[in-house]
Structure formats: structure tokens, C-alpha cells
């Protein structure tokens, strides 16, 4: 399985990369059909005028390619680790749905 991690307006630190790889390993532990994953992390530099902070400005996006489908998830949060966690939770739900549909198809087709 190939994992591509890139940053936009953000440098990818080894800690962030290790976090992503660990989260995706947990996701795909029971599903060996994943061929590739692309992760894009970005930071929006707009600042809220009232609070002088960026609200939900860390964005994590991922595309997972499995046979017959492409799964996409995007999440935003105040820090990068939270957005990565939210994104992996969304992907987990999609992978479970994909796995269930494949199992139903295998049972229906003799």
C-alpha cells in the first residue's frame, strides 16, 4: 500500500507523518484491498477579525483507492491532530460500509 502525504502552506513534521501512518494502519488492518492513499494537509491563514484567531483553519483531506471505488473525506479543526482524527473517523465509517457491501455482494453471488 502506498501512502502519499503532502502539505499545502504547511510543512509535514515527522510527528504528523507518524500519526497519519499509525491512524491509517489501524483503519486498514482488517481490509487488505486498499491500493493507495493520498493525504493533503493544509492550513488556511485567514484570521477572524474579532478573536484574532483562525477558527477551524487546519484542513485534512484524504483519498483512499479500493477496487471499484474511491473514498474521500475532509475535516477541519483548530489543530492538525484533531482534523486528522476527524478525517480518519469519517474514512472508517466509509470503509466499514464498503466492506459490508462487498460481503453482501459475495454472499448474493454464488
PDB file of N, CA and C in Angstrom:
ATOM      1  N   UNK A   1       0.845  -1.174   0.000  1.00  0.00           N
ATOM      2  CA  UNK A   1       0.000   0.000   0.000  1.00  0.00           C
ATOM      3  C   UNK A   1       0.890   1.236   0.000  1.00  0.00           C
ATOM      4  N   UNK A   2       0.521   2.180  -0.813  1.00  0.00           N
ATOM      5  CA  UNK A   2       1.299   3.401  -0.946  1.00  0.00           C
ATOM      6  C   UNK A   2       0.551   4.554  -0.272  1.00  0.00           C
ATOM      7  N   UNK A   3       1.241   5.270   0.605  1.00  0.00           N
ATOM      8  CA  UNK A   3       0.671   6.442   1.272  1.00  0.00           C
ATOM      9  C   UNK A   3       1.465   7.663   0.837  1.00  0.00           C
ATOM     10  N   UNK A   4       0.766   8.645   0.290  1.00  0.00           N
ATOM     11  CA  UNK A   4       1.379   9.898  -0.113  1.00  0.00           C
ATOM     12  C   UNK A   4       0.846  10.998   0.796  1.00  0.00           C
ATOM     13  N   UNK A   5       1.748  11.708   1.448  1.00  0.00           N
ATOM     14  CA  UNK A   5       1.361  12.783   2.364  1.00  0.00           C
ATOM     15  C   UNK A   5       2.002  14.063   1.859  1.00  0.00           C
ATOM     16  N   UNK A   6       1.177  15.096   1.675  1.00  0.00           N
ATOM     17  CA  UNK A   6       1.735  16.373   1.239  1.00  0.00           C
ATOM     18  C   UNK A   6       1.059  17.501   2.006  1.00  0.00           C
ATOM     19  N   UNK A   7       1.787  18.596   2.088  1.00  0.00           N
ATOM     20  CA  UNK A   7       1.282  19.753   2.812  1.00  0.00           C
ATOM     21  C   UNK A   7       1.139  20.953   1.898  1.00  0.00           C
ATOM     22  N   UNK A   8       0.155  21.760   2.183  1.00  0.00           N
ATOM     23  CA  UNK A   8      -0.082  22.995   1.443  1.00  0.00           C
ATOM     24  C   UNK A   8      -0.095  24.127   2.463  1.00  0.00           C
ATOM     25  N   UNK A   9       0.843  25.048   2.361  1.00  0.00           N
ATOM     26  CA  UNK A   9       1.043  26.120   3.352  1.00  0.00           C
ATOM     27  C   UNK A   9       1.371  25.553   4.724  1.00  0.00           C
ATOM     28  N   UNK A  10       2.035  24.394   4.724  1.00  0.00           N
ATOM     29  CA  UNK A  10       2.315  23.695   5.964  1.00  0.00           C
ATOM     30  C   UNK A  10       3.445  22.705   5.710  1.00  0.00           C
ATOM     31  N   UNK A  11       4.388  22.642   6.620  1.00  0.00           N
ATOM     32  CA  UNK A  11       5.438  21.633   6.487  1.00  0.00           C
ATOM     33  C   UNK A  11       5.031  20.393   7.275  1.00  0.00           C
ATOM     34  N   UNK A  12       5.276  19.230   6.690  1.00  0.00           N
ATOM     35  CA  UNK A  12       4.910  17.969   7.315  1.00  0.00           C
ATOM     36  C   UNK A  12       6.044  17.546   8.249  1.00  0.00           C
ATOM     37  N   UNK A  13       5.756  17.517   9.531  1.00  0.00           N
ATOM     38  CA  UNK A  13       6.759  17.107  10.519  1.00  0.00           C
ATOM     39  C   UNK A  13       6.748  15.584  10.647  1.00  0.00           C
ATOM     40  N   UNK A  14       7.827  15.004  11.118  1.00  0.00           N
ATOM     41  CA  UNK A  14       7.837  13.542  11.332  1.00  0.00           C
ATOM     42  C   UNK A  14       6.748  13.076  12.301  1.00  0.00           C
ATOM     43  N   UNK A  15       6.413  13.886  13.281  1.00  0.00           N
ATOM     44  CA  UNK A  15       5.359  13.510  14.239  1.00  0.00           C
ATOM     45  C   UNK A  15       3.999  13.431  13.551  1.00  0.00           C
ATOM     46  N   UNK A  16       3.708  14.397  12.685  1.00  0.00           N
ATOM     47  CA  UNK A  16       2.434  14.375  11.954  1.00  0.00           C
ATOM     48  C   UNK A  16       2.405  13.174  11.011  1.00  0.00           C
ATOM     49  N   UNK A  17       3.505  12.934  10.326  1.00  0.00           N
ATOM     50  CA  UNK A  17       3.562  11.798   9.396  1.00  0.00           C
ATOM     51  C   UNK A  17       3.389  10.472  10.137  1.00  0.00           C
ATOM     52  N   UNK A  18       4.026  10.316  11.281  1.00  0.00           N
ATOM     53  CA  UNK A  18       3.879   9.095  12.073  1.00  0.00           C
ATOM     54  C   UNK A  18       2.444   8.922  12.567  1.00  0.00           C
ATOM     55  N   UNK A  19       1.813  10.029  12.955  1.00  0.00           N
ATOM     56  CA  UNK A  19       0.429   9.994  13.407  1.00  0.00           C
ATOM     57  C   UNK A  19      -0.485   9.514  12.276  1.00  0.00           C
ATOM     58  N   UNK A  20      -0.299  10.061  11.088  1.00  0.00           N
ATOM     59  CA  UNK A  20      -1.129   9.674   9.943  1.00  0.00           C
ATOM     60  C   UNK A  20      -0.931   8.198   9.619  1.00  0.00           C
ATOM     61  N   UNK A  21       0.316   7.762   9.544  1.00  0.00           N
ATOM     62  CA  UNK A  21       0.590   6.360   9.211  1.00  0.00           C
ATOM     63  C   UNK A  21       0.002   5.412  10.269  1.00  0.00           C
ATOM     64  N   UNK A  22       0.080   5.774  11.536  1.00  0.00           N
ATOM     65  CA  UNK A  22      -0.490   4.931  12.592  1.00  0.00           C
ATOM     66  C   UNK A  22      -2.011   4.863  12.483  1.00  0.00           C
ATOM     67  N   UNK A  23      -2.648   6.003  12.229  1.00  0.00           N
ATOM     68  CA  UNK A  23      -4.110   6.031  12.116  1.00  0.00           C
ATOM     69  C   UNK A  23      -4.578   5.202  10.916  1.00  0.00           C
ATOM     70  N   UNK A  24      -3.876   5.348   9.775  1.00  0.00           N
ATOM     71  CA  UNK A  24      -4.286   4.607   8.587  1.00  0.00           C
ATOM     72  C   UNK A  24      -3.971   3.123   8.702  1.00  0.00           C
ATOM     73  N   UNK A  25      -2.935   2.770   9.444  1.00  0.00           N
ATOM     74  CA  UNK A  25      -2.663   1.359   9.679  1.00  0.00           C
ATOM     75  C   UNK A  25      -3.813   0.730  10.458  1.00  0.00           C
ATOM     76  N   UNK A  26      -4.321   1.448  11.458  1.00  0.00           N
ATOM     77  CA  UNK A  26      -5.471   0.948  12.221  1.00  0.00           C
ATOM     78  C   UNK A  26      -6.705   0.806  11.335  1.00  0.00           C
ATOM     79  N   UNK A  27      -6.895   1.751  10.403  1.00  0.00           N
ATOM     80  CA  UNK A  27      -8.044   1.696   9.504  1.00  0.00           C
ATOM     81  C   UNK A  27      -7.999   0.476   8.596  1.00  0.00           C
ATOM     82  N   UNK A  28      -6.835   0.218   8.049  1.00  0.00           N
ATOM     83  CA  UNK A  28      -6.721  -0.809   7.010  1.00  0.00           C
ATOM     84  C   UNK A  28      -6.222  -2.148   7.539  1.00  0.00           C
ATOM     85  N   UNK A  29      -6.195  -2.301   8.830  1.00  0.00           N
ATOM     86  CA  UNK A  29      -5.699  -3.542   9.425  1.00  0.00           C
ATOM     87  C   UNK A  29      -6.540  -4.740   8.981  1.00  0.00           C
ATOM     88  N   UNK A  30      -7.831  -4.560   8.860  1.00  0.00           N
ATOM     89  CA  UNK A  30      -8.728  -5.659   8.519  1.00  0.00           C
ATOM     90  C   UNK A  30      -9.177  -5.612   7.061  1.00  0.00           C
ATOM     91  N   UNK A  31      -8.635  -4.700   6.284  1.00  0.00           N
ATOM     92  CA  UNK A  31      -9.016  -4.571   4.877  1.00  0.00           C
ATOM     93  C   UNK A  31      -7.735  -4.459   4.053  1.00  0.00           C
ATOM     94  N   UNK A  32      -7.367  -5.529   3.399  1.00  0.00           N
ATOM     95  CA  UNK A  32      -6.108  -5.542   2.662  1.00  0.00           C
ATOM     96  C   UNK A  32      -6.262  -5.129   1.204  1.00  0.00           C
ATOM     97  N   UNK A  33      -7.436  -4.689   0.798  1.00  0.00           N
ATOM     98  CA  UNK A  33      -7.685  -4.338  -0.589  1.00  0.00           C
ATOM     99  C   UNK A  33      -7.360  -2.884  -0.917  1.00  0.00           C
ATOM    100  N   UNK A  34      -6.872  -2.122   0.025  1.00  0.00           N
ATOM    101  CA  UNK A  34      -6.543  -0.720  -0.214  1.00  0.00           C
ATOM    102  C   UNK A  34      -5.276  -0.658  -1.062  1.00  0.00           C
ATOM    103  N   UNK A  35      -5.366   0.003  -2.220  1.00  0.00           N
ATOM    104  CA  UNK A  35      -4.200   0.063  -3.098  1.00  0.00           C
ATOM    105  C   UNK A  35      -3.356   1.302  -2.850  1.00  0.00           C
ATOM    106  N   UNK A  36      -3.989   2.455  -2.607  1.00  0.00           N
ATOM    107  CA  UNK A  36      -3.201   3.659  -2.340  1.00  0.00           C
ATOM    108  C   UNK A  36      -4.021   4.666  -1.541  1.00  0.00           C
ATOM    109  N   UNK A  37      -3.292   5.555  -0.879  1.00  0.00           N
ATOM    110  CA  UNK A  37      -3.905   6.638  -0.115  1.00  0.00           C
ATOM    111  C   UNK A  37      -3.147   7.921  -0.396  1.00  0.00           C
ATOM    112  N   UNK A  38      -3.887   8.994  -0.550  1.00  0.00           N
ATOM    113  CA  UNK A  38      -3.288  10.313  -0.692  1.00  0.00           C
ATOM    114  C   UNK A  38      -3.858  11.201   0.397  1.00  0.00           C
ATOM    115  N   UNK A  39      -2.973  11.850   1.118  1.00  0.00           N
ATOM    116  CA  UNK A  39      -3.382  12.738   2.205  1.00  0.00           C
ATOM    117  C   UNK A  39      -2.849  14.125   1.907  1.00  0.00           C
ATOM    118  N   UNK A  40      -3.723  15.107   2.021  1.00  0.00           N
ATOM    119  CA  UNK A  40      -3.318  16.506   1.833  1.00  0.00           C
ATOM    120  C   UNK A  40      -3.678  17.268   3.099  1.00  0.00           C
ATOM    121  N   UNK A  41      -2.666  17.870   3.690  1.00  0.00           N
ATOM    122  CA  UNK A  41      -2.870  18.696   4.879  1.00  0.00           C
ATOM    123  C   UNK A  41      -2.625  20.135   4.494  1.00  0.00           C
ATOM    124  N   UNK A  42      -3.518  21.017   4.904  1.00  0.00           N
ATOM    125  CA  UNK A  42      -3.341  22.426   4.575  1.00  0.00           C
ATOM    126  C   UNK A  42      -3.782  23.296   5.741  1.00  0.00           C
ATOM    127  N   UNK A  43      -3.304  24.516   5.687  1.00  0.00           N
ATOM    128  CA  UNK A  43      -3.639  25.479   6.726  1.00  0.00           C
ATOM    129  C   UNK A  43      -4.106  26.753   6.057  1.00  0.00           C
ATOM    130  N   UNK A  44      -5.288  27.195   6.454  1.00  0.00           N
ATOM    131  CA  UNK A  44      -5.847  28.441   5.946  1.00  0.00           C
ATOM    132  C   UNK A  44      -5.363  29.559   6.861  1.00  0.00           C
ATOM    133  N   UNK A  45      -4.764  30.577   6.292  1.00  0.00           N
ATOM    134  CA  UNK A  45      -4.156  31.629   7.098  1.00  0.00           C
ATOM    135  C   UNK A  45      -5.070  32.834   7.332  1.00  0.00           C
ATOM    136  N   UNK A  46      -6.348  32.681   7.086  1.00  0.00           N
ATOM    137  CA  UNK A  46      -7.256  33.784   7.358  1.00  0.00           C
ATOM    138  C   UNK A  46      -7.501  33.892   8.852  1.00  0.00           C
ATOM    139  N   UNK A  47      -7.582  35.114   9.327  1.00  0.00           N
ATOM    140  CA  UNK A  47      -7.753  35.366  10.755  1.00  0.00           C
ATOM    141  C   UNK A  47      -9.105  36.030  10.976  1.00  0.00           C
ATOM    142  N   UNK A  48      -9.815  35.556  11.985  1.00  0.00           N
ATOM    143  CA  UNK A  48     -11.085  36.150  12.360  1.00  0.00           C
ATOM    144  C   UNK A  48     -10.823  37.524  12.962  1.00  0.00           C
ATOM    145  N   UNK A  49     -11.560  38.532  12.541  1.00  0.00           N
ATOM    146  CA  UNK A  49     -11.298  39.906  12.987  1.00  0.00           C
ATOM    147  C   UNK A  49     -11.604  40.113  14.467  1.00  0.00           C
ATOM    148  N   UNK A  50     -12.582  39.407  14.989  1.00  0.00           N
ATOM    149  CA  UNK A  50     -12.959  39.614  16.382  1.00  0.00           C
ATOM    150  C   UNK A  50     -12.025  38.897  17.346  1.00  0.00           C
ATOM    151  N   UNK A  51     -11.774  37.635  17.093  1.00  0.00           N
ATOM    152  CA  UNK A  51     -10.992  36.858  18.058  1.00  0.00           C
ATOM    153  C   UNK A  51      -9.498  36.876  17.760  1.00  0.00           C
ATOM    154  N   UNK A  52      -9.124  37.394  16.604  1.00  0.00           N
ATOM    155  CA  UNK A  52      -7.720  37.433  16.182  1.00  0.00           C
ATOM    156  C   UNK A  52      -7.126  36.032  16.046  1.00  0.00           C
ATOM    157  N   UNK A  53      -7.994  35.033  15.846  1.00  0.00           N
ATOM    158  CA  UNK A  53      -7.558  33.657  15.673  1.00  0.00           C
ATOM    159  C   UNK A  53      -8.187  33.097  14.417  1.00  0.00           C
ATOM    160  N   UNK A  54      -7.554  32.085  13.877  1.00  0.00           N
ATOM    161  CA  UNK A  54      -8.173  31.348  12.782  1.00  0.00           C
ATOM    162  C   UNK A  54      -9.046  30.258  13.369  1.00  0.00           C
ATOM    163  N   UNK A  55     -10.289  30.211  12.984  1.00  0.00           N
ATOM    164  CA  UNK A  55     -11.173  29.188  13.525  1.00  0.00           C
ATOM    165  C   UNK A  55     -11.308  28.062  12.513  1.00  0.00           C
ATOM    166  N   UNK A  56     -11.036  26.866  12.954  1.00  0.00           N
ATOM    167  CA  UNK A  56     -11.084  25.670  12.106  1.00  0.00           C
ATOM    168  C   UNK A  56     -10.270  25.864  10.839  1.00  0.00           C
ATOM    169  N   UNK A  57      -9.028  26.252  11.008  1.00  0.00           N
ATOM    170  CA  UNK A  57      -8.233  26.565   9.833  1.00  0.00           C
ATOM    171  C   UNK A  57      -7.257  25.460   9.446  1.00  0.00           C
ATOM    172  N   UNK A  58      -7.223  24.348  10.145  1.00  0.00           N
ATOM    173  CA  UNK A  58      -6.394  23.210   9.771  1.00  0.00           C
ATOM    174  C   UNK A  58      -7.275  22.201   9.038  1.00  0.00           C
ATOM    175  N   UNK A  59      -6.918  21.896   7.797  1.00  0.00           N
ATOM    176  CA  UNK A  59      -7.750  21.066   6.932  1.00  0.00           C
ATOM    177  C   UNK A  59      -6.993  19.790   6.592  1.00  0.00           C
ATOM    178  N   UNK A  60      -7.655  18.668   6.745  1.00  0.00           N
ATOM    179  CA  UNK A  60      -7.094  17.371   6.372  1.00  0.00           C
ATOM    180  C   UNK A  60      -8.027  16.716   5.359  1.00  0.00           C
ATOM    181  N   UNK A  61      -7.462  16.285   4.233  1.00  0.00           N
ATOM    182  CA  UNK A  61      -8.226  15.616   3.190  1.00  0.00           C
ATOM    183  C   UNK A  61      -7.524  14.310   2.840  1.00  0.00           C
ATOM    184  N   UNK A  62      -8.306  13.300   2.477  1.00  0.00           N
ATOM    185  CA  UNK A  62      -7.711  12.022   2.093  1.00  0.00           C
ATOM    186  C   UNK A  62      -8.552  11.357   1.024  1.00  0.00           C
ATOM    187  N   UNK A  63      -7.856  10.662   0.134  1.00  0.00           N
ATOM    188  CA  UNK A  63      -8.492   9.831  -0.887  1.00  0.00           C
ATOM    189  C   UNK A  63      -7.915   8.426  -0.722  1.00  0.00           C
ATOM    190  N   UNK A  64      -8.794   7.456  -0.586  1.00  0.00           N
ATOM    191  CA  UNK A  64      -8.398   6.052  -0.490  1.00  0.00           C
ATOM    192  C   UNK A  64      -8.951   5.334  -1.710  1.00  0.00           C
ATOM    193  N   UNK A  65      -8.081   4.617  -2.393  1.00  0.00           N
ATOM    194  CA  UNK A  65      -8.496   3.857  -3.575  1.00  0.00           C
ATOM    195  C   UNK A  65      -8.576   2.375  -3.217  1.00  0.00           C
ATOM    196  N   UNK A  66      -9.761   1.820  -3.433  1.00  0.00           N
ATOM    197  CA  UNK A  66     -10.013   0.399  -3.237  1.00  0.00           C
ATOM    198  C   UNK A  66     -10.611  -0.126  -4.544  1.00  0.00           C
ATOM    199  N   UNK A  67     -10.613  -1.431  -4.765  1.00  0.00           N
ATOM    200  CA  UNK A  67     -11.159  -1.951  -6.012  1.00  0.00           C
ATOM    201  C   UNK A  67     -12.612  -1.528  -6.233  1.00  0.00           C
ATOM    202  N   UNK A  68     -12.848  -0.802  -7.285  1.00  0.00           N
ATOM    203  CA  UNK A  68     -14.198  -0.384  -7.649  1.00  0.00           C
ATOM    204  C   UNK A  68     -14.688   0.894  -7.004  1.00  0.00           C
ATOM    205  N   UNK A  69     -13.862   1.553  -6.189  1.00  0.00           N
ATOM    206  CA  UNK A  69     -14.343   2.764  -5.520  1.00  0.00           C
ATOM    207  C   UNK A  69     -13.179   3.654  -5.098  1.00  0.00           C
ATOM    208  N   UNK A  70     -13.511   4.919  -4.913  1.00  0.00           N
ATOM    209  CA  UNK A  70     -12.603   5.900  -4.340  1.00  0.00           C
ATOM    210  C   UNK A  70     -13.324   6.548  -3.174  1.00  0.00           C
ATOM    211  N   UNK A  71     -12.729   6.523  -2.019  1.00  0.00           N
ATOM    212  CA  UNK A  71     -13.340   7.099  -0.827  1.00  0.00           C
ATOM    213  C   UNK A  71     -12.641   8.411  -0.505  1.00  0.00           C
ATOM    214  N   UNK A  72     -13.423   9.440  -0.202  1.00  0.00           N
ATOM    215  CA  UNK A  72     -12.878  10.764   0.080  1.00  0.00           C
ATOM    216  C   UNK A  72     -13.434  11.262   1.398  1.00  0.00           C
ATOM    217  N   UNK A  73     -12.579  11.912   2.179  1.00  0.00           N
ATOM    218  CA  UNK A  73     -13.021  12.532   3.429  1.00  0.00           C
ATOM    219  C   UNK A  73     -12.237  13.816   3.646  1.00  0.00           C
ATOM    220  N   UNK A  74     -12.904  14.780   4.260  1.00  0.00           N
ATOM    221  CA  UNK A  74     -12.284  16.061   4.580  1.00  0.00           C
ATOM    222  C   UNK A  74     -12.773  16.478   5.957  1.00  0.00           C
ATOM    223  N   UNK A  75     -11.856  17.048   6.745  1.00  0.00           N
ATOM    224  CA  UNK A  75     -12.223  17.512   8.077  1.00  0.00           C
ATOM    225  C   UNK A  75     -11.425  18.762   8.411  1.00  0.00           C
ATOM    226  N   UNK A  76     -12.022  19.641   9.209  1.00  0.00           N
ATOM    227  CA  UNK A  76     -11.348  20.854   9.659  1.00  0.00           C
ATOM    228  C   UNK A  76     -11.442  20.935  11.170  1.00  0.00           C
ATOM    229  N   UNK A  77     -10.423  21.540  11.757  1.00  0.00           N
ATOM    230  CA  UNK A  77     -10.396  21.718  13.209  1.00  0.00           C
ATOM    231  C   UNK A  77      -9.422  22.842  13.543  1.00  0.00           C
ATOM    232  N   UNK A  78      -9.311  23.141  14.841  1.00  0.00           N
ATOM    233  CA  UNK A  78      -8.414  24.200  15.290  1.00  0.00           C
ATOM    234  C   UNK A  78      -6.958  23.760  15.308  1.00  0.00           C
ATOM    235  N   UNK A  79      -6.702  22.466  15.374  1.00  0.00           N
ATOM    236  CA  UNK A  79      -5.321  21.984  15.261  1.00  0.00           C
ATOM    237  C   UNK A  79      -5.283  20.789  14.314  1.00  0.00           C
ATOM    238  N   UNK A  80      -4.097  20.487  13.811  1.00  0.00           N
ATOM    239  CA  UNK A  80      -3.955  19.477  12.766  1.00  0.00           C
ATOM    240  C   UNK A  80      -4.261  18.079  13.268  1.00  0.00           C
ATOM    241  N   UNK A  81      -3.876  17.757  14.485  1.00  0.00           N
ATOM    242  CA  UNK A  81      -4.120  16.417  15.008  1.00  0.00           C
ATOM    243  C   UNK A  81      -5.620  16.129  15.138  1.00  0.00           C
ATOM    244  N   UNK A  82      -6.389  17.121  15.531  1.00  0.00           N
ATOM    245  CA  UNK A  82      -7.847  16.940  15.631  1.00  0.00           C
ATOM    246  C   UNK A  82      -8.473  16.752  14.261  1.00  0.00           C
ATOM    247  N   UNK A  83      -8.011  17.514  13.285  1.00  0.00           N
ATOM    248  CA  UNK A  83      -8.574  17.360  11.939  1.00  0.00           C
ATOM    249  C   UNK A  83      -8.206  16.008  11.347  1.00  0.00           C
ATOM    250  N   UNK A  84      -7.008  15.505  11.622  1.00  0.00           N
ATOM    251  CA  UNK A  84      -6.617  14.174  11.145  1.00  0.00           C
ATOM    252  C   UNK A  84      -7.491  13.107  11.797  1.00  0.00           C
ATOM    253  N   UNK A  85      -7.756  13.256  13.087  1.00  0.00           N
ATOM    254  CA  UNK A  85      -8.593  12.281  13.792  1.00  0.00           C
ATOM    255  C   UNK A  85     -10.021  12.281  13.244  1.00  0.00           C
ATOM    256  N   UNK A  86     -10.581  13.469  13.021  1.00  0.00           N
ATOM    257  CA  UNK A  86     -11.929  13.550  12.460  1.00  0.00           C
ATOM    258  C   UNK A  86     -11.987  12.927  11.071  1.00  0.00           C
ATOM    259  N   UNK A  87     -10.962  13.181  10.270  1.00  0.00           N
ATOM    260  CA  UNK A  87     -10.918  12.643   8.917  1.00  0.00           C
ATOM    261  C   UNK A  87     -10.848  11.114   8.942  1.00  0.00           C
ATOM    262  N   UNK A  88     -10.033  10.556   9.822  1.00  0.00           N
ATOM    263  CA  UNK A  88      -9.925   9.096   9.881  1.00  0.00           C
ATOM    264  C   UNK A  88     -11.210   8.457  10.390  1.00  0.00           C
ATOM    265  N   UNK A  89     -11.944   9.146  11.259  1.00  0.00           N
ATOM    266  CA  UNK A  89     -13.236   8.616  11.709  1.00  0.00           C
ATOM    267  C   UNK A  89     -14.223   8.560  10.549  1.00  0.00           C
ATOM    268  N   UNK A  90     -14.218   9.579   9.704  1.00  0.00           N
ATOM    269  CA  UNK A  90     -15.088   9.580   8.527  1.00  0.00           C
ATOM    270  C   UNK A  90     -14.700   8.463   7.562  1.00  0.00           C
ATOM    271  N   UNK A  91     -13.401   8.286   7.359  1.00  0.00           N
ATOM    272  CA  UNK A  91     -12.940   7.219   6.468  1.00  0.00           C
ATOM    273  C   UNK A  91     -13.252   5.840   7.032  1.00  0.00           C
ATOM    274  N   UNK A  92     -13.190   5.704   8.344  1.00  0.00           N
ATOM    275  CA  UNK A  92     -13.504   4.426   8.976  1.00  0.00           C
ATOM    276  C   UNK A  92     -14.944   4.026   8.688  1.00  0.00           C
ATOM    277  N   UNK A  93     -15.862   4.983   8.809  1.00  0.00           N
ATOM    278  CA  UNK A  93     -17.272   4.690   8.515  1.00  0.00           C
ATOM    279  C   UNK A  93     -17.446   4.293   7.049  1.00  0.00           C
ATOM    280  N   UNK A  94     -16.741   4.987   6.142  1.00  0.00           N
ATOM    281  CA  UNK A  94     -16.859   4.672   4.721  1.00  0.00           C
ATOM    282  C   UNK A  94     -16.272   3.297   4.403  1.00  0.00           C
ATOM    283  N   UNK A  95     -15.149   2.959   5.025  1.00  0.00           N
ATOM    284  CA  UNK A  95     -14.540   1.651   4.790  1.00  0.00           C
ATOM    285  C   UNK A  95     -15.413   0.522   5.335  1.00  0.00           C
ATOM    286  N   UNK A  96     -16.061   0.745   6.476  1.00  0.00           N
ATOM    287  CA  UNK A  96     -16.965  -0.264   7.018  1.00  0.00           C
ATOM    288  C   UNK A  96     -18.150  -0.483   6.083  1.00  0.00           C
ATOM    289  N   UNK A  97     -18.682   0.597   5.547  1.00  0.00           N
ATOM    290  CA  UNK A  97     -19.790   0.500   4.604  1.00  0.00           C
ATOM    291  C   UNK A  97     -19.347  -0.225   3.332  1.00  0.00           C
ATOM    292  N   UNK A  98     -18.146   0.075   2.854  1.00  0.00           N
ATOM    293  CA  UNK A  98     -17.599  -0.583   1.665  1.00  0.00           C
ATOM    294  C   UNK A  98     -17.421  -2.080   1.919  1.00  0.00           C
ATOM    295  N   UNK A  99     -16.867  -2.427   3.072  1.00  0.00           N
ATOM    296  CA  UNK A  99     -16.638  -3.835   3.406  1.00  0.00           C
ATOM    297  C   UNK A  99     -17.961  -4.595   3.507  1.00  0.00           C
ATOM    298  N   UNK A 100     -18.982  -3.971   4.114  1.00  0.00           N
ATOM    299  CA  UNK A 100     -20.290  -4.617   4.223  1.00  0.00           C
ATOM    300  C   UNK A 100     -20.915  -4.826   2.856  1.00  0.00           C
ATOM    301  N   UNK A 101     -20.780  -3.860   1.963  1.00  0.00           N
ATOM    302  CA  UNK A 101     -21.360  -4.005   0.623  1.00  0.00           C
ATOM    303  C   UNK A 101     -20.650  -5.107  -0.152  1.00  0.00           C
ATOM    304  N   UNK A 102     -19.334  -5.243   0.024  1.00  0.00           N
ATOM    305  CA  UNK A 102     -18.595  -6.317  -0.643  1.00  0.00           C
ATOM    306  C   UNK A 102     -18.998  -7.679  -0.087  1.00  0.00           C
ATOM    307  N   UNK A 103     -19.208  -7.762   1.232  1.00  0.00           N
ATOM    308  CA  UNK A 103     -19.628  -9.030   1.825  1.00  0.00           C
ATOM    309  C   UNK A 103     -21.022  -9.415   1.358  1.00  0.00           C
ATOM    310  N   UNK A 104     -21.931  -8.443   1.259  1.00  0.00           N
ATOM    311  CA  UNK A 104     -23.282  -8.723   0.774  1.00  0.00           C
ATOM    312  C   UNK A 104     -23.237  -9.199  -0.670  1.00  0.00           C
ATOM    313  N   UNK A 105     -22.369  -8.597  -1.465  1.00  0.00           N
ATOM    314  CA  UNK A 105     -22.249  -8.988  -2.869  1.00  0.00           C
ATOM    315  C   UNK A 105     -21.699 -10.396  -2.988  1.00  0.00           C
ATOM    316  N   UNK A 106     -20.728 -10.769  -2.158  1.00  0.00           N
ATOM    317  CA  UNK A 106     -20.151 -12.113  -2.210  1.00  0.00           C
ATOM    318  C   UNK A 106     -21.145 -13.170  -1.764  1.00  0.00           C
ATOM    319  N   UNK A 107     -21.996 -12.829  -0.809  1.00  0.00           N
ATOM    320  CA  UNK A 107     -23.000 -13.778  -0.339  1.00  0.00           C
ATOM    321  C   UNK A 107     -24.080 -13.944  -1.393  1.00  0.00           C
ATOM    322  N   UNK A 108     -24.475 -12.880  -2.083  1.00  0.00           N
ATOM    323  CA  UNK A 108     -25.548 -12.935  -3.059  1.00  0.00           C
ATOM    324  C   UNK A 108     -25.133 -13.668  -4.335  1.00  0.00           C
ATOM    325  N   UNK A 109     -23.874 -13.538  -4.731  1.00  0.00           N
ATOM    326  CA  UNK A 109     -23.400 -14.166  -5.962  1.00  0.00           C
ATOM    327  C   UNK A 109     -22.764 -15.513  -5.616  1.00  0.00           C
ATOM    328  N   UNK A 110     -23.305 -16.602  -6.144  1.00  0.00           N
ATOM    329  CA  UNK A 110     -22.740 -17.916  -5.818  1.00  0.00           C
ATOM    330  C   UNK A 110     -21.425 -18.177  -6.532  1.00  0.00           C
TER     331      UNK A 110
END
